[in-house]
Amino acid sequence: MTTQHHQPIVLLVEDDPHVRAMLVESLTGEGFVTLEAANGKEGLARFAAGKVDVVVTDILMPEMEGLQFIKALRGQAPELPIIAISGGAVHLSPGCNLELASMFGATHVIQKPLNIDDLAATIKRCLPA
């Protein structure tokens, strides 16, 4: 009997196209298959279309922001690892956004600017051994 190992599939939901492109390139270089979405609405569609091992989502995005997205994902996949990332906003600190993300169901939170090694290590910790 042969055991098949697949590359981990990460769904990255980030509205900034430059940040998204940099993260996709970095995560692909770390050995992850990376699916992209520009907002929570697109993220839900990508999630519904196939298998995802870990989700990495920004919080502040157009159309459907990250907290709504996390809540919707939790309704569909209660055990799915979700990593929330945020750099804050004009009236909210990154810590406030990330605390809210944890309350909505994010399993891990990371403040922007991101260290790709920390993000990759967090993703790897989310995967089954």
Coordinates of C-alpha atoms in Angstrom, one line a residue:
M1 CA 0.0 0.0 0.0
T2 CA 1.3 3.4 -0.9
T3 CA 0.8 6.5 1.2
Q4 CA 0.2 9.6 -0.9
H5 CA 1.4 12.9 0.4
H6 CA 0.0 16.1 -1.1
Q7 CA 1.5 19.5 -1.0
P8 CA -0.4 21.5 1.7
I9 CA -3.0 23.8 0.1
V10 CA -3.2 27.3 1.5
L11 CA -6.0 29.7 0.7
L12 CA -4.6 33.3 0.9
V13 CA -7.3 36.0 1.1
E14 CA -5.6 39.5 0.8
D15 CA -7.0 42.5 -1.0
D16 CA -3.7 44.3 -1.7
P17 CA -2.5 42.8 -5.0
H18 CA 1.2 43.5 -4.3
V19 CA 1.1 42.0 -0.9
R20 CA -0.9 39.0 -2.3
A21 CA 1.6 38.4 -5.1
M22 CA 4.6 38.6 -2.7
L23 CA 2.9 36.1 -0.3
V24 CA 2.0 33.7 -3.1
E25 CA 5.5 33.7 -4.3
S26 CA 7.0 33.2 -0.8
L27 CA 4.5 30.5 0.2
T28 CA 5.0 28.7 -3.1
G29 CA 8.7 28.8 -2.4
E30 CA 8.1 27.2 1.0
G31 CA 6.4 24.3 -0.7
F32 CA 2.7 25.2 -0.4
V33 CA 0.1 25.2 -3.1
T34 CA -1.4 28.7 -2.8
L35 CA -4.8 29.6 -3.9
E36 CA -5.7 33.4 -4.1
A37 CA -8.7 35.5 -3.3
A38 CA -9.0 39.3 -3.1
N39 CA -11.7 39.4 -0.5
G40 CA -13.9 37.2 1.7
K41 CA -16.5 36.7 -0.9
E42 CA -13.9 35.3 -3.4
G43 CA -12.4 33.4 -0.6
L44 CA -15.6 31.5 0.2
A45 CA -16.0 30.6 -3.5
R46 CA -12.4 29.3 -3.7
F47 CA -12.9 27.4 -0.4
A48 CA -16.1 25.8 -1.8
A49 CA -14.4 24.8 -5.0
G50 CA -11.9 22.3 -3.5
K51 CA -9.8 21.1 -0.6
V52 CA -8.0 23.6 1.5
D53 CA -5.7 22.7 4.4
V54 CA -5.1 26.2 5.9
V55 CA -6.6 29.7 5.4
V56 CA -4.6 32.9 5.7
T57 CA -6.8 36.0 5.7
D58 CA -6.4 39.7 6.0
I59 CA -9.0 41.5 8.1
L60 CA -9.7 44.8 6.4
M61 CA -11.0 44.1 2.8
P62 CA -13.7 45.3 0.5
E63 CA -16.9 43.3 -0.3
M64 CA -16.6 40.9 2.6
E65 CA -14.1 41.7 5.3
G66 CA -12.1 39.2 7.2
L67 CA -14.2 38.9 10.3
Q68 CA -17.3 38.0 8.2
F69 CA -15.2 35.6 6.2
I70 CA -13.9 33.9 9.3
K71 CA -17.4 33.6 10.8
A72 CA -18.7 32.1 7.5
L73 CA -15.8 29.6 7.3
R74 CA -16.4 28.5 10.9
G75 CA -20.0 27.7 9.9
Q76 CA -18.8 25.4 7.1
A77 CA -15.5 24.0 8.6
P78 CA -15.3 24.3 12.4
E79 CA -11.9 22.6 12.5
L80 CA -10.2 24.4 9.6
P81 CA -7.0 26.3 10.7
I82 CA -7.4 30.0 10.0
I83 CA -4.6 32.5 10.4
A84 CA -5.7 36.1 10.5
I85 CA -3.2 38.8 9.5
S86 CA -3.7 42.6 10.0
G87 CA -1.8 45.8 10.0
G88 CA -4.6 47.8 11.7
A89 CA -6.6 50.7 10.4
V90 CA -7.0 54.4 11.0
H91 CA -9.0 54.0 14.2
L92 CA -8.0 50.4 15.2
S93 CA -4.7 49.0 16.1
P94 CA -3.5 45.7 14.6
G95 CA -3.9 44.1 18.0
C96 CA -7.6 45.1 18.2
N97 CA -8.3 43.6 14.8
L98 CA -6.5 40.4 15.6
E99 CA -8.2 40.1 19.0
L100 CA -11.5 40.4 17.2
A101 CA -10.3 37.8 14.7
S102 CA -9.6 35.3 17.5
M103 CA -13.1 36.0 18.9
F104 CA -14.6 35.2 15.5
G105 CA -12.7 31.9 15.3
A106 CA -9.2 32.5 13.9
T107 CA -6.8 29.8 15.3
H108 CA -3.7 32.0 14.9
V109 CA -3.1 35.7 14.5
I110 CA -0.1 37.5 13.0
Q111 CA 0.5 41.3 12.9
K112 CA 1.7 43.0 9.7
P113 CA 4.3 43.6 8.4
L114 CA 4.7 39.9 8.1
N115 CA 7.8 37.9 8.5
I116 CA 7.4 35.1 5.9
D117 CA 9.4 32.6 8.0
D118 CA 7.0 33.2 10.9
L119 CA 4.0 32.8 8.6
A120 CA 5.4 29.6 7.0
A121 CA 6.2 28.2 10.5
T122 CA 2.7 29.0 11.7
I123 CA 1.1 27.3 8.6
K124 CA 3.3 24.2 9.2
R125 CA 2.1 24.0 12.8
C126 CA -1.5 24.0 11.6
L127 CA -0.9 20.9 9.4
P128 CA -1.4 17.4 10.7
A129 CA 1.9 15.6 11.5

